[in-house]
Structure formats: C-alpha cells, structure tokens
Amino acid sequence: MDGTALGQIIEALRSTPARPGPGGDAAALAELADLVALTGLVEQLSEQARLHLAPRPTVASHLVQAQEHLAGLRRELTHATEMLAYNTAQRSPLSAVS
C-alpha cells in the first residue's frame, strides 16, 4: 500500500461522522465489515512479505506470528459484527461478503 492509498483511507475515516444510537447501527455494521475486509488485506500483504523474506527465517518467523495475531483480530471483529447484527435484528454485512 502506498502513501496515497493510506492517506485516502485515513481521510475517509476522518470525514465519516460518528452516528451513535439505533440510526447508526447500519453504519456501524458497515464499518465493522470494512475492518474485517482490511484485516484480510493485511493478511494477504503479510503472507506476500513472508514469502519474499523466506530466506531470512528470523524475520519470516515474526511475520508468521503477526499473521496469527491478524487471524485473532479478524475473528474478534467478525464476532463483533455478527453480535451487533443479531442485537439490532439486522442482516450481517458479512453474510454477503463471506
């Protein structure tokens, strides 16, 4: 990811107003689904880096550890999304993504 893409993501996050309460549940579900998708992207980038750095086992081992943490983060974000969908009686945006 280059600096331009990262800057666009940061700007999009800053320009999105928080919408607490029942009206904001759909927006919160969409934001959580975006976070799940981002963890998937980071996992892919991490795997690509690990393959490129395979000749450097001490570095690659840290990337394997990072991937394990990413898997846990993705799992927890998925659970949070599903729980919010259930608690607000809305369809999970992940059911369309998965």
mmCIF file of N, CA and C in Angstrom:
data_model
loop_
_atom_site.group_PDB
_atom_site.id
_atom_site.type_symbol
_atom_site.label_atom_id
_atom_site.label_comp_id
_atom_site.label_asym_id
_atom_site.label_seq_id
_atom_site.Cartn_x
_atom_site.Cartn_y
_atom_site.Cartn_z
ATOM 1 N N MET A 1 0.863 -1.172 0.000
ATOM 2 C CA MET A 1 0.000 0.000 0.000
ATOM 3 C C MET A 1 0.902 1.224 0.000
ATOM 4 N N ASP A 2 0.657 2.114 -0.935
ATOM 5 C CA ASP A 2 1.479 3.315 -0.990
ATOM 6 C C ASP A 2 0.912 4.402 -0.089
ATOM 7 N N GLY A 3 1.673 5.473 0.061
ATOM 8 C CA GLY A 3 1.262 6.572 0.932
ATOM 9 C C GLY A 3 -0.041 7.214 0.502
ATOM 10 N N THR A 4 -0.302 7.237 -0.806
ATOM 11 C CA THR A 4 -1.538 7.839 -1.310
ATOM 12 C C THR A 4 -2.750 7.039 -0.855
ATOM 13 N N ALA A 5 -2.686 5.709 -0.984
ATOM 14 C CA ALA A 5 -3.810 4.865 -0.567
ATOM 15 C C ALA A 5 -4.046 4.982 0.928
ATOM 16 N N LEU A 6 -2.967 4.966 1.700
ATOM 17 C CA LEU A 6 -3.107 5.092 3.147
ATOM 18 C C LEU A 6 -3.702 6.445 3.500
ATOM 19 N N GLY A 7 -3.259 7.504 2.858
ATOM 20 C CA GLY A 7 -3.811 8.838 3.097
ATOM 21 C C GLY A 7 -5.291 8.909 2.775
ATOM 22 N N GLN A 8 -5.715 8.236 1.703
ATOM 23 C CA GLN A 8 -7.130 8.223 1.329
ATOM 24 C C GLN A 8 -7.962 7.497 2.379
ATOM 25 N N ILE A 9 -7.427 6.401 2.898
ATOM 26 C CA ILE A 9 -8.146 5.659 3.940
ATOM 27 C C ILE A 9 -8.289 6.510 5.191
ATOM 28 N N ILE A 10 -7.192 7.156 5.592
ATOM 29 C CA ILE A 10 -7.230 7.997 6.793
ATOM 30 C C ILE A 10 -8.198 9.153 6.604
ATOM 31 N N GLU A 11 -8.176 9.777 5.449
ATOM 32 C CA GLU A 11 -9.082 10.905 5.177
ATOM 33 C C GLU A 11 -10.538 10.439 5.191
ATOM 34 N N ALA A 12 -10.811 9.283 4.626
ATOM 35 C CA ALA A 12 -12.182 8.762 4.619
ATOM 36 C C ALA A 12 -12.659 8.500 6.035
ATOM 37 N N LEU A 13 -11.792 7.967 6.882
ATOM 38 C CA LEU A 13 -12.167 7.715 8.267
ATOM 39 C C LEU A 13 -12.421 9.008 9.027
ATOM 40 N N ARG A 14 -11.584 10.004 8.788
ATOM 41 C CA ARG A 14 -11.759 11.285 9.486
ATOM 42 C C ARG A 14 -13.025 12.008 9.051
ATOM 43 N N SER A 15 -13.433 11.830 7.804
ATOM 44 C CA SER A 15 -14.588 12.567 7.296
ATOM 45 C C SER A 15 -15.915 11.872 7.589
ATOM 46 N N THR A 16 -15.867 10.676 8.155
ATOM 47 C CA THR A 16 -17.089 9.951 8.479
ATOM 48 C C THR A 16 -17.526 10.301 9.897
ATOM 49 N N PRO A 17 -18.669 10.987 10.027
ATOM 50 C CA PRO A 17 -19.127 11.345 11.368
ATOM 51 C C PRO A 17 -19.662 10.120 12.112
ATOM 52 N N ALA A 18 -19.456 10.110 13.404
ATOM 53 C CA ALA A 18 -19.988 9.029 14.242
ATOM 54 C C ALA A 18 -21.495 9.176 14.333
ATOM 55 N N ARG A 19 -22.192 8.055 14.284
ATOM 56 C CA ARG A 19 -23.651 8.066 14.368
ATOM 57 C C ARG A 19 -24.101 7.087 15.432
ATOM 58 N N PRO A 20 -24.056 7.507 16.704
ATOM 59 C CA PRO A 20 -24.474 6.591 17.766
ATOM 60 C C PRO A 20 -25.980 6.379 17.764
ATOM 61 N N GLY A 21 -26.395 5.312 18.388
ATOM 62 C CA GLY A 21 -27.826 5.046 18.526
ATOM 63 C C GLY A 21 -28.357 4.168 17.415
ATOM 64 N N PRO A 22 -29.660 3.904 17.452
ATOM 65 C CA PRO A 22 -30.279 2.983 16.508
ATOM 66 C C PRO A 22 -30.058 3.351 15.044
ATOM 67 N N GLY A 23 -30.089 4.624 14.724
ATOM 68 C CA GLY A 23 -29.898 5.048 13.336
ATOM 69 C C GLY A 23 -28.502 4.783 12.825
ATOM 70 N N GLY A 24 -27.548 4.679 13.743
ATOM 71 C CA GLY A 24 -26.166 4.461 13.345
ATOM 72 C C GLY A 24 -25.752 3.004 13.306
ATOM 73 N N ASP A 25 -26.683 2.103 13.642
ATOM 74 C CA ASP A 25 -26.329 0.685 13.675
ATOM 75 C C ASP A 25 -25.925 0.169 12.300
ATOM 76 N N ALA A 26 -26.631 0.572 11.267
ATOM 77 C CA ALA A 26 -26.295 0.118 9.916
ATOM 78 C C ALA A 26 -24.918 0.628 9.511
ATOM 79 N N ALA A 27 -24.629 1.874 9.862
ATOM 80 C CA ALA A 27 -23.306 2.434 9.552
ATOM 81 C C ALA A 27 -22.225 1.705 10.339
ATOM 82 N N ALA A 28 -22.498 1.403 11.595
ATOM 83 C CA ALA A 28 -21.520 0.680 12.418
ATOM 84 C C ALA A 28 -21.275 -0.715 11.860
ATOM 85 N N LEU A 29 -22.324 -1.378 11.394
ATOM 86 C CA LEU A 29 -22.158 -2.700 10.786
ATOM 87 C C LEU A 29 -21.290 -2.617 9.536
ATOM 88 N N ALA A 30 -21.519 -1.598 8.730
ATOM 89 C CA ALA A 30 -20.718 -1.423 7.517
ATOM 90 C C ALA A 30 -19.263 -1.142 7.867
ATOM 91 N N GLU A 31 -19.043 -0.334 8.890
ATOM 92 C CA GLU A 31 -17.671 -0.017 9.308
ATOM 93 C C GLU A 31 -16.964 -1.256 9.845
ATOM 94 N N LEU A 32 -17.668 -2.070 10.621
ATOM 95 C CA LEU A 32 -17.071 -3.300 11.125
ATOM 96 C C LEU A 32 -16.741 -4.248 9.977
ATOM 97 N N ALA A 33 -17.636 -4.330 8.997
ATOM 98 C CA ALA A 33 -17.372 -5.183 7.834
ATOM 99 C C ALA A 33 -16.148 -4.684 7.075
ATOM 100 N N ASP A 34 -15.985 -3.366 6.997
ATOM 101 C CA ASP A 34 -14.793 -2.795 6.357
ATOM 102 C C ASP A 34 -13.531 -3.182 7.123
ATOM 103 N N LEU A 35 -13.604 -3.167 8.437
ATOM 104 C CA LEU A 35 -12.450 -3.570 9.253
ATOM 105 C C LEU A 35 -12.103 -5.042 9.025
ATOM 106 N N VAL A 36 -13.116 -5.881 8.925
ATOM 107 C CA VAL A 36 -12.869 -7.300 8.648
ATOM 108 C C VAL A 36 -12.176 -7.440 7.295
ATOM 109 N N ALA A 37 -12.668 -6.704 6.298
ATOM 110 C CA ALA A 37 -12.053 -6.761 4.969
ATOM 111 C C ALA A 37 -10.611 -6.257 5.001
ATOM 112 N N LEU A 38 -10.356 -5.209 5.773
ATOM 113 C CA LEU A 38 -8.989 -4.690 5.883
ATOM 114 C C LEU A 38 -8.053 -5.700 6.525
ATOM 115 N N THR A 39 -8.541 -6.438 7.506
ATOM 116 C CA THR A 39 -7.672 -7.457 8.108
ATOM 117 C C THR A 39 -7.330 -8.524 7.078
ATOM 118 N N GLY A 40 -8.268 -8.830 6.201
ATOM 119 C CA GLY A 40 -7.991 -9.786 5.130
ATOM 120 C C GLY A 40 -6.908 -9.275 4.195
ATOM 121 N N LEU A 41 -6.971 -7.986 3.876
ATOM 122 C CA LEU A 41 -5.949 -7.382 3.021
ATOM 123 C C LEU A 41 -4.587 -7.397 3.702
ATOM 124 N N VAL A 42 -4.557 -7.053 4.979
ATOM 125 C CA VAL A 42 -3.286 -7.064 5.713
ATOM 126 C C VAL A 42 -2.737 -8.484 5.794
ATOM 127 N N GLU A 43 -3.612 -9.463 5.968
ATOM 128 C CA GLU A 43 -3.165 -10.858 5.981
ATOM 129 C C GLU A 43 -2.505 -11.236 4.656
ATOM 130 N N GLN A 44 -3.111 -10.819 3.559
ATOM 131 C CA GLN A 44 -2.543 -11.114 2.238
ATOM 132 C C GLN A 44 -1.184 -10.441 2.051
ATOM 133 N N LEU A 45 -1.095 -9.185 2.444
ATOM 134 C CA LEU A 45 0.176 -8.466 2.326
ATOM 135 C C LEU A 45 1.247 -9.089 3.213
ATOM 136 N N SER A 46 0.860 -9.518 4.388
ATOM 137 C CA SER A 46 1.794 -10.153 5.308
ATOM 138 C C SER A 46 2.297 -11.476 4.737
ATOM 139 N N GLU A 47 1.406 -12.246 4.140
ATOM 140 C CA GLU A 47 1.799 -13.523 3.539
ATOM 141 C C GLU A 47 2.749 -13.292 2.364
ATOM 142 N N GLN A 48 2.451 -12.293 1.576
ATOM 143 C CA GLN A 48 3.324 -11.955 0.445
ATOM 144 C C GLN A 48 4.718 -11.558 0.941
ATOM 145 N N ALA A 49 4.769 -10.750 1.975
ATOM 146 C CA ALA A 49 6.056 -10.344 2.549
ATOM 147 C C ALA A 49 6.792 -11.547 3.127
ATOM 148 N N ARG A 50 6.050 -12.438 3.784
ATOM 149 C CA ARG A 50 6.680 -13.627 4.366
ATOM 150 C C ARG A 50 7.315 -14.487 3.282
ATOM 151 N N LEU A 51 6.627 -14.641 2.153
ATOM 152 C CA LEU A 51 7.182 -15.425 1.045
ATOM 153 C C LEU A 51 8.443 -14.777 0.483
ATOM 154 N N HIS A 52 8.423 -13.467 0.364
ATOM 155 C CA HIS A 52 9.596 -12.751 -0.146
ATOM 156 C C HIS A 52 10.767 -12.813 0.825
ATOM 157 N N LEU A 53 10.452 -12.892 2.102
ATOM 158 C CA LEU A 53 11.503 -12.889 3.120
ATOM 159 C C LEU A 53 11.827 -14.283 3.646
ATOM 160 N N ALA A 54 11.349 -15.309 2.961
ATOM 161 C CA ALA A 54 11.604 -16.686 3.400
ATOM 162 C C ALA A 54 13.086 -16.985 3.611
ATOM 163 N N PRO A 55 13.996 -16.418 2.802
ATOM 164 C CA PRO A 55 15.419 -16.678 3.048
ATOM 165 C C PRO A 55 15.933 -16.079 4.364
ATOM 166 N N ARG A 56 15.139 -15.256 5.001
ATOM 167 C CA ARG A 56 15.524 -14.643 6.273
ATOM 168 C C ARG A 56 14.599 -15.186 7.371
ATOM 169 N N PRO A 57 14.901 -16.382 7.877
ATOM 170 C CA PRO A 57 13.968 -17.042 8.800
ATOM 171 C C PRO A 57 13.654 -16.271 10.073
ATOM 172 N N THR A 58 14.597 -15.473 10.566
ATOM 173 C CA THR A 58 14.288 -14.744 11.805
ATOM 174 C C THR A 58 13.245 -13.659 11.557
ATOM 175 N N VAL A 59 13.270 -13.077 10.371
ATOM 176 C CA VAL A 59 12.262 -12.069 10.015
ATOM 177 C C VAL A 59 10.944 -12.756 9.690
ATOM 178 N N ALA A 60 11.012 -13.812 8.895
ATOM 179 C CA ALA A 60 9.803 -14.526 8.492
ATOM 180 C C ALA A 60 9.046 -15.074 9.697
ATOM 181 N N SER A 61 9.769 -15.493 10.724
ATOM 182 C CA SER A 61 9.087 -16.029 11.913
ATOM 183 C C SER A 61 8.239 -14.963 12.594
ATOM 184 N N HIS A 62 8.698 -13.730 12.559
ATOM 185 C CA HIS A 62 7.898 -12.639 13.140
ATOM 186 C C HIS A 62 6.653 -12.379 12.304
ATOM 187 N N LEU A 63 6.773 -12.526 11.005
ATOM 188 C CA LEU A 63 5.602 -12.349 10.149
ATOM 189 C C LEU A 63 4.580 -13.460 10.380
ATOM 190 N N VAL A 64 5.044 -14.668 10.635
ATOM 191 C CA VAL A 64 4.125 -15.763 10.964
ATOM 192 C C VAL A 64 3.378 -15.434 12.254
ATOM 193 N N GLN A 65 4.097 -14.922 13.225
ATOM 194 C CA GLN A 65 3.476 -14.523 14.487
ATOM 195 C C GLN A 65 2.467 -13.401 14.268
ATOM 196 N N ALA A 66 2.813 -12.453 13.410
ATOM 197 C CA ALA A 66 1.893 -11.355 13.101
ATOM 198 C C ALA A 66 0.630 -11.886 12.430
ATOM 199 N N GLN A 67 0.779 -12.877 11.560
ATOM 200 C CA GLN A 67 -0.387 -13.458 10.899
ATOM 201 C C GLN A 67 -1.307 -14.141 11.908
ATOM 202 N N GLU A 68 -0.731 -14.744 12.917
ATOM 203 C CA GLU A 68 -1.547 -15.356 13.963
ATOM 204 C C GLU A 68 -2.346 -14.289 14.711
ATOM 205 N N HIS A 69 -1.724 -13.174 14.976
ATOM 206 C CA HIS A 69 -2.429 -12.066 15.641
ATOM 207 C C HIS A 69 -3.529 -11.509 14.731
ATOM 208 N N LEU A 70 -3.227 -11.394 13.458
ATOM 209 C CA LEU A 70 -4.227 -10.904 12.500
ATOM 210 C C LEU A 70 -5.430 -11.838 12.426
ATOM 211 N N ALA A 71 -5.169 -13.138 12.466
ATOM 212 C CA ALA A 71 -6.270 -14.101 12.439
ATOM 213 C C ALA A 71 -7.165 -13.912 13.664
ATOM 214 N N GLY A 72 -6.551 -13.681 14.828
ATOM 215 C CA GLY A 72 -7.331 -13.425 16.036
ATOM 216 C C GLY A 72 -8.121 -12.129 15.934
ATOM 217 N N LEU A 73 -7.501 -11.091 15.399
ATOM 218 C CA LEU A 73 -8.187 -9.810 15.222
ATOM 219 C C LEU A 73 -9.371 -9.967 14.278
ATOM 220 N N ARG A 74 -9.149 -10.660 13.184
ATOM 221 C CA ARG A 74 -10.232 -10.868 12.218
ATOM 222 C C ARG A 74 -11.380 -11.643 12.863
ATOM 223 N N ARG A 75 -11.047 -12.666 13.633
ATOM 224 C CA ARG A 75 -12.070 -13.464 14.315
ATOM 225 C C ARG A 75 -12.880 -12.592 15.271
ATOM 226 N N GLU A 76 -12.212 -11.763 16.060
ATOM 227 C CA GLU A 76 -12.920 -10.914 17.030
ATOM 228 C C GLU A 76 -13.769 -9.847 16.336
ATOM 229 N N LEU A 77 -13.251 -9.264 15.270
ATOM 230 C CA LEU A 77 -14.042 -8.280 14.523
ATOM 231 C C LEU A 77 -15.261 -8.931 13.876
ATOM 232 N N THR A 78 -15.088 -10.147 13.396
ATOM 233 C CA THR A 78 -16.217 -10.883 12.822
ATOM 234 C C THR A 78 -17.267 -11.154 13.892
ATOM 235 N N HIS A 79 -16.824 -11.580 15.072
ATOM 236 C CA HIS A 79 -17.767 -11.819 16.169
ATOM 237 C C HIS A 79 -18.496 -10.532 16.558
ATOM 238 N N ALA A 80 -17.769 -9.430 16.632
ATOM 239 C CA ALA A 80 -18.395 -8.148 16.985
ATOM 240 C C ALA A 80 -19.448 -7.765 15.950
ATOM 241 N N THR A 81 -19.136 -7.958 14.689
ATOM 242 C CA THR A 81 -20.084 -7.634 13.619
ATOM 243 C C THR A 81 -21.332 -8.495 13.724
ATOM 244 N N GLU A 82 -21.132 -9.789 13.901
ATOM 245 C CA GLU A 82 -22.268 -10.703 13.994
ATOM 246 C C GLU A 82 -23.125 -10.419 15.226
ATOM 247 N N MET A 83 -22.486 -10.091 16.340
ATOM 248 C CA MET A 83 -23.240 -9.778 17.556
ATOM 249 C C MET A 83 -24.063 -8.503 17.389
ATOM 250 N N LEU A 84 -23.465 -7.474 16.768
ATOM 251 C CA LEU A 84 -24.216 -6.237 16.548
ATOM 252 C C LEU A 84 -25.392 -6.495 15.618
ATOM 253 N N ALA A 85 -25.177 -7.267 14.577
ATOM 254 C CA ALA A 85 -26.277 -7.591 13.663
ATOM 255 C C ALA A 85 -27.397 -8.323 14.413
ATOM 256 N N TYR A 86 -27.022 -9.286 15.229
ATOM 257 C CA TYR A 86 -28.004 -10.045 15.999
ATOM 258 C C TYR A 86 -28.745 -9.140 16.996
ATOM 259 N N ASN A 87 -27.990 -8.333 17.726
ATOM 260 C CA ASN A 87 -28.591 -7.476 18.759
ATOM 261 C C ASN A 87 -29.484 -6.387 18.186
ATOM 262 N N THR A 88 -29.260 -6.001 16.964
ATOM 263 C CA THR A 88 -30.062 -4.946 16.339
ATOM 264 C C THR A 88 -31.052 -5.499 15.313
ATOM 265 N N ALA A 89 -31.145 -6.841 15.237
ATOM 266 C CA ALA A 89 -32.065 -7.522 14.317
ATOM 267 C C ALA A 89 -31.859 -7.070 12.869
ATOM 268 N N GLN A 90 -30.604 -6.934 12.483
ATOM 269 C CA GLN A 90 -30.269 -6.566 11.111
ATOM 270 C C GLN A 90 -29.500 -7.712 10.469
ATOM 271 N N ARG A 91 -29.483 -7.700 9.148
ATOM 272 C CA ARG A 91 -28.714 -8.697 8.408
ATOM 273 C C ARG A 91 -27.240 -8.329 8.487
ATOM 274 N N SER A 92 -26.412 -9.309 8.754
ATOM 275 C CA SER A 92 -24.979 -9.066 8.831
ATOM 276 C C SER A 92 -24.424 -8.763 7.442
ATOM 277 N N PRO A 93 -23.623 -7.696 7.323
ATOM 278 C CA PRO A 93 -22.997 -7.417 6.034
ATOM 279 C C PRO A 93 -21.966 -8.472 5.664
ATOM 280 N N LEU A 94 -21.534 -9.278 6.617
ATOM 281 C CA LEU A 94 -20.557 -10.316 6.331
ATOM 282 C C LEU A 94 -21.171 -11.507 5.625
ATOM 283 N N SER A 95 -22.465 -11.693 5.782
ATOM 284 C CA SER A 95 -23.114 -12.824 5.112
ATOM 285 C C SER A 95 -23.075 -12.655 3.598
ATOM 286 N N ALA A 96 -23.036 -11.415 3.132
ATOM 287 C CA ALA A 96 -22.924 -11.159 1.689
ATOM 288 C C ALA A 96 -21.479 -11.225 1.241
ATOM 289 N N VAL A 97 -20.538 -10.899 2.156
ATOM 290 C CA VAL A 97 -19.119 -10.867 1.840
ATOM 291 C C VAL A 97 -18.530 -12.260 1.866
ATOM 292 N N SER A 98 -18.889 -13.048 2.847
ATOM 293 C CA SER A 98 -18.278 -14.375 3.051
ATOM 294 C C SER A 98 -18.703 -15.371 2.014
#
